[in-house]
C-alpha positions as semicolon CSV with decimal commas, in nm:
position;residue;x (nm);y (nm);z (nm)
1;M;0,000;0,000;0,000
2;K;0,285;0,239;0,080
3;T;0,435;0,174;-0,264
4;L;0,101;0,246;-0,429
5;F;0,067;0,571;-0,237
6;L;0,416;0,683;-0,337
7;Q;0,340;0,595;-0,698
8;L;0,017;0,791;-0,679
9;L;0,198;1,089;-0,528
10;L;0,452;1,074;-0,810
11;W;0,177;1,079;-1,070
12;T;0,018;1,376;-0,891
13;L;0,343;1,569;-0,918
14;I;0,371;1,477;-1,284
15;L;0,015;1,591;-1,348
16;D;0,075;1,922;-1,168
17;T;0,378;1,983;-1,391
18;E;0,180;1,905;-1,705
19;V;-0,107;2,131;-1,603
20;S;0,113;2,423;-1,505
21;S;0,278;2,419;-1,848
22;S;-0,054;2,401;-2,033
23;V;-0,383;2,586;-2,027
24;P;-0,505;2,600;-1,664
25;W;-0,776;2,356;-1,559
26;R;-1,054;2,527;-1,379
27;S;-1,290;2,546;-1,096
28;S;-1,328;2,694;-0,755
29;I;-1,427;3,058;-0,735
30;V;-1,272;3,405;-0,760
31;G;-1,479;3,704;-0,652
32;G;-1,757;3,487;-0,513
33;Q;-1,903;3,421;-0,170
34;D;-1,975;3,138;0,069
35;A;-2,269;2,925;-0,036
36;K;-2,525;2,807;0,219
37;E;-2,525;2,443;0,317
38;G;-2,762;2,252;0,091
39;Q;-2,795;2,542;-0,153
40;W;-2,640;2,347;-0,442
41;P;-2,734;1,986;-0,357
42;W;-2,598;1,836;-0,681
43;Q;-2,243;1,959;-0,617
44;V;-1,996;1,676;-0,556
45;Y;-1,630;1,666;-0,466
46;I;-1,414;1,400;-0,632
47;H;-1,076;1,319;-0,486
48;I;-0,823;1,042;-0,432
49;Q;-0,796;0,875;-0,093
50;V;-0,496;0,656;0,003
51;N;-0,410;0,573;0,367
52;H;-0,631;0,861;0,486
53;N;-0,437;1,104;0,266
54;A;-0,662;1,305;0,034
55;A;-0,561;1,486;-0,283
56;T;-0,797;1,753;-0,419
57;F;-0,906;1,662;-0,763
58;C;-1,234;1,770;-0,921
59;G;-1,589;1,883;-0,881
60;G;-1,889;1,734;-1,052
61;S;-2,269;1,733;-1,053
62;L;-2,508;1,459;-0,949
63;I;-2,751;1,390;-1,237
64;S;-2,923;1,078;-1,098
65;K;-2,900;0,848;-0,797
66;Q;-2,593;0,677;-0,941
67;W;-2,439;0,906;-1,205
68;V;-2,217;1,213;-1,180
69;L;-2,129;1,447;-1,467
70;T;-1,780;1,595;-1,472
71;A;-1,490;1,687;-1,703
72;A;-1,290;1,428;-1,896
73;H;-0,961;1,591;-1,804
74;C;-1,030;1,497;-1,442
75;F;-0,927;1,143;-1,536
76;P;-0,597;1,155;-1,729
77;K;-0,459;0,824;-1,848
78;S;-0,207;0,807;-1,566
79;F;-0,486;0,808;-1,306
80;R;-0,725;0,558;-1,461
81;H;-0,533;0,277;-1,292
82;F;-0,619;0,425;-0,951
83;L;-1,000;0,438;-0,970
84;K;-1,029;0,228;-0,654
85;F;-0,866;0,512;-0,459
86;Y;-1,117;0,773;-0,572
87;L;-1,392;0,894;-0,342
88;V;-1,696;1,102;-0,432
89;R;-1,831;1,321;-0,153
90;L;-2,197;1,413;-0,189
91;G;-2,369;1,669;0,031
92;A;-2,032;1,817;0,126
93;Y;-2,010;2,178;0,242
94;K;-1,706;2,233;0,464
95;L;-1,436;1,998;0,339
96;D;-1,249;1,992;0,670
97;R;-1,567;1,922;0,869
98;P;-1,787;1,654;0,713
99;S;-2,149;1,709;0,815
100;K;-2,415;1,455;0,906
101;H;-2,570;1,516;0,563
102;E;-2,259;1,406;0,374
103;V;-2,224;1,069;0,198
104;K;-1,910;0,914;0,048
105;K;-1,917;0,678;-0,248
106;S;-1,656;0,487;-0,444
107;I;-1,646;0,483;-0,824
108;K;-1,767;0,183;-1,021
109;K;-1,696;0,312;-1,371
110;V;-1,583;0,621;-1,561
111;V;-1,691;0,690;-1,919
112;L;-1,488;0,947;-2,113
113;H;-1,606;1,094;-2,439
114;E;-1,455;0,898;-2,726
115;Q;-1,332;1,213;-2,903
116;Y;-1,170;1,371;-2,599
117;E;-0,795;1,439;-2,624
118;K;-0,744;1,764;-2,434
119;A;-0,978;2,022;-2,285
120;E;-0,898;2,301;-2,528
121;D;-1,000;2,077;-2,821
122;G;-1,348;2,019;-2,678
123;F;-1,538;1,703;-2,580
124;D;-1,423;1,761;-2,220
125;I;-1,697;1,553;-2,062
126;A;-1,710;1,237;-1,852
127;L;-1,965;1,029;-1,666
128;V;-1,889;0,872;-1,328
129;Q;-2,096;0,578;-1,210
130;L;-2,108;0,548;-0,832
131;D;-2,061;0,206;-0,674
132;S;-2,421;0,218;-0,548
133;E;-2,721;0,446;-0,558
134;V;-2,725;0,738;-0,317
135;S;-3,029;0,821;-0,105
136;L;-3,164;1,161;-0,203
137;S;-3,229;1,437;0,048
138;P;-3,255;1,818;0,060
139;Y;-2,872;1,816;0,072
140;I;-2,816;1,556;-0,203
141;S;-3,029;1,574;-0,517
142;P;-2,965;1,573;-0,892
143;V;-2,966;1,874;-1,119
144;Q;-3,167;1,889;-1,440
145;L;-2,971;1,898;-1,764
146;A;-3,024;2,155;-2,038
147;K;-3,197;2,022;-2,349
148;P;-3,053;2,028;-2,703
149;N;-3,287;2,311;-2,804
150;D;-3,205;2,531;-2,504
151;V;-3,041;2,859;-2,601
152;F;-2,813;3,068;-2,378
153;T;-2,779;3,439;-2,443
154;E;-2,595;3,723;-2,276
155;D;-2,907;3,771;-2,063
156;T;-2,867;3,422;-1,915
157;E;-2,734;3,463;-1,563
158;C;-2,549;3,151;-1,454
159;W;-2,394;3,038;-1,128
160;A;-2,077;2,837;-1,080
161;T;-1,980;2,661;-0,757
162;G;-1,673;2,486;-0,622
163;W;-1,394;2,459;-0,368
164;G;-1,032;2,549;-0,421
165;M;-0,838;2,860;-0,505
166;T;-1,014;3,188;-0,441
167;K;-0,751;3,373;-0,641
168;E;-0,494;3,275;-0,898
169;N;-0,200;3,100;-0,727
170;G;-0,383;3,136;-0,398
171;S;-0,513;2,887;-0,146
172;K;-0,831;2,687;-0,163
173;S;-1,144;2,750;0,038
174;E;-1,270;2,481;0,273
175;I;-1,624;2,620;0,232
176;L;-1,820;2,577;-0,090
177;Q;-1,807;2,898;-0,293
178;Q;-2,051;3,041;-0,546
179;V;-2,034;3,314;-0,808
180;Q;-2,281;3,456;-1,058
181;L;-2,155;3,480;-1,415
182;P;-2,322;3,602;-1,735
183;V;-2,295;3,404;-2,058
184;I;-2,068;3,549;-2,325
185;A;-2,156;3,461;-2,685
186;N;-1,904;3,225;-2,847
187;R;-1,815;3,473;-3,122
188;R;-1,746;3,749;-2,868
189;C;-1,556;3,503;-2,649
190;Q;-1,330;3,419;-2,943
191;E;-1,268;3,789;-3,005
192;L;-1,169;3,837;-2,642
193;L;-0,923;3,547;-2,648
194;D;-0,774;3,666;-2,977
195;S;-0,721;4,011;-2,826
196;H;-0,426;3,862;-2,635
197;P;-0,134;3,884;-2,884
198;E;0,057;3,601;-2,717
199;I;-0,222;3,347;-2,774
200;K;-0,409;3,484;-3,076
201;G;-0,533;3,192;-3,286
202;K;-0,419;2,931;-3,034
203;Y;-0,757;2,851;-2,880
204;K;-1,075;2,795;-3,080
205;I;-1,416;2,825;-2,918
206;R;-1,606;2,532;-3,067
207;P;-1,983;2,488;-3,099
208;N;-1,981;2,234;-2,811
209;M;-1,827;2,492;-2,577
210;M;-1,969;2,798;-2,406
211;C;-1,817;3,094;-2,223
212;A;-1,918;3,280;-1,909
213;G;-1,766;3,564;-1,711
214;Y;-1,708;3,937;-1,721
215;E;-1,507;4,113;-1,990
216;E;-1,353;4,333;-1,722
217;G;-1,263;4,029;-1,510
218;G;-1,293;4,017;-1,133
219;K;-1,521;3,714;-1,104
220;D;-1,452;3,372;-1,245
221;T;-1,391;3,006;-1,185
222;C;-1,028;2,921;-1,118
223;M;-0,767;2,647;-1,099
224;G;-0,837;2,357;-0,871
225;D;-1,110;2,097;-0,907
226;S;-1,262;2,122;-1,254
227;G;-1,578;1,945;-1,363
228;G;-1,827;2,145;-1,160
229;A;-2,159;2,268;-1,296
230;L;-2,253;2,599;-1,454
231;V;-2,626;2,633;-1,384
232;Y;-2,910;2,876;-1,450
233;K;-3,269;2,912;-1,327
234;K;-3,534;2,797;-1,575
235;G;-3,877;2,856;-1,426
236;Q;-3,866;2,698;-1,080
237;H;-3,581;2,462;-1,158
238;W;-3,204;2,487;-1,173
239;V;-3,063;2,353;-1,499
240;Q;-2,703;2,266;-1,584
241;A;-2,581;2,448;-1,894
242;G;-2,208;2,381;-1,876
243;I;-1,921;2,190;-1,719
244;V;-1,619;2,381;-1,589
245;S;-1,340;2,305;-1,838
246;F;-1,050;2,550;-1,879
247;G;-0,946;2,912;-1,898
248;L;-0,658;3,156;-1,916
249;G;-0,561;3,252;-1,564
250;C;-0,836;3,346;-1,321
251;A;-1,069;3,648;-1,336
252;K;-0,840;3,837;-1,573
253;P;-0,983;4,096;-1,814
254;K;-1,087;3,959;-2,155
255;S;-1,036;3,601;-2,032
256;P;-1,375;3,440;-1,966
257;G;-1,405;3,086;-1,837
258;I;-1,467;2,819;-2,098
259;Y;-1,716;2,540;-2,035
260;T;-1,831;2,221;-2,203
261;Q;-2,181;2,294;-2,334
262;V;-2,417;2,031;-2,189
263;P;-2,695;2,045;-2,455
264;S;-2,446;1,937;-2,722
265;F;-2,394;1,608;-2,536
266;R;-2,744;1,509;-2,425
267;D;-2,756;1,213;-2,665
268;W;-2,412;1,098;-2,547
269;I;-2,513;1,130;-2,183
270;N;-2,833;0,935;-2,244
271;K;-2,652;0,664;-2,438
272;H;-2,410;0,590;-2,154
273;S;-2,621;0,664;-1,845
274;G;-2,984;0,652;-1,952
275;I;-3,033;1,007;-1,820
């Protein structure tokens, strides 16, 4: 077991090096505020557990009693051999103080999109099957998924949630954070990215992506535990529009967060999970 833990730690260091030299993976919140316990009952926390040592990994959203939606880049090839060490925390709020509402589950299976290679090329989506169904409660319940014909405009006010860094290169928050973010049209998002001379033409906003944030910066998702949900209120229900994927720094001007667009993958989600 000690050898396995050391091997896992080595892979963690390798992954950190790869991420730091590439486009930053996202989540957690900059410019947000503490959420209330139970306010976002679909939010999950996915991490690796070996000998009581936990490594922060990703967020995700509960979409049924046994399935979680997250980002494909949360499961790089080097980590797929360690699925038995993963834990999914549902109903979590304060990471350092598990509440009586919290439930922990192991992972039975992970399904990555067949066309996924790297987040910036799109298809950054994965399904996690829990080892058993979870009992639903006011603190643990699934989120609805946006439909293929749902349209998001600049008037669509979304919310992102997560734990982790509250500023770029900062420290993570032990309390679940939330931030409200407006949608930015894909064409405008591309213009904003291309306004940075050092990366002009490097990143392409594809039809299966969406952007959210403020052109002036200040509020954003950030590096940490990607895979969390971008949601909006549709009538009386919260609906997931996007999955936290990647971005350029955190809360910088003209650098909105980039998300996997959920409606583009409803058929894929249904094929593999029945949802």
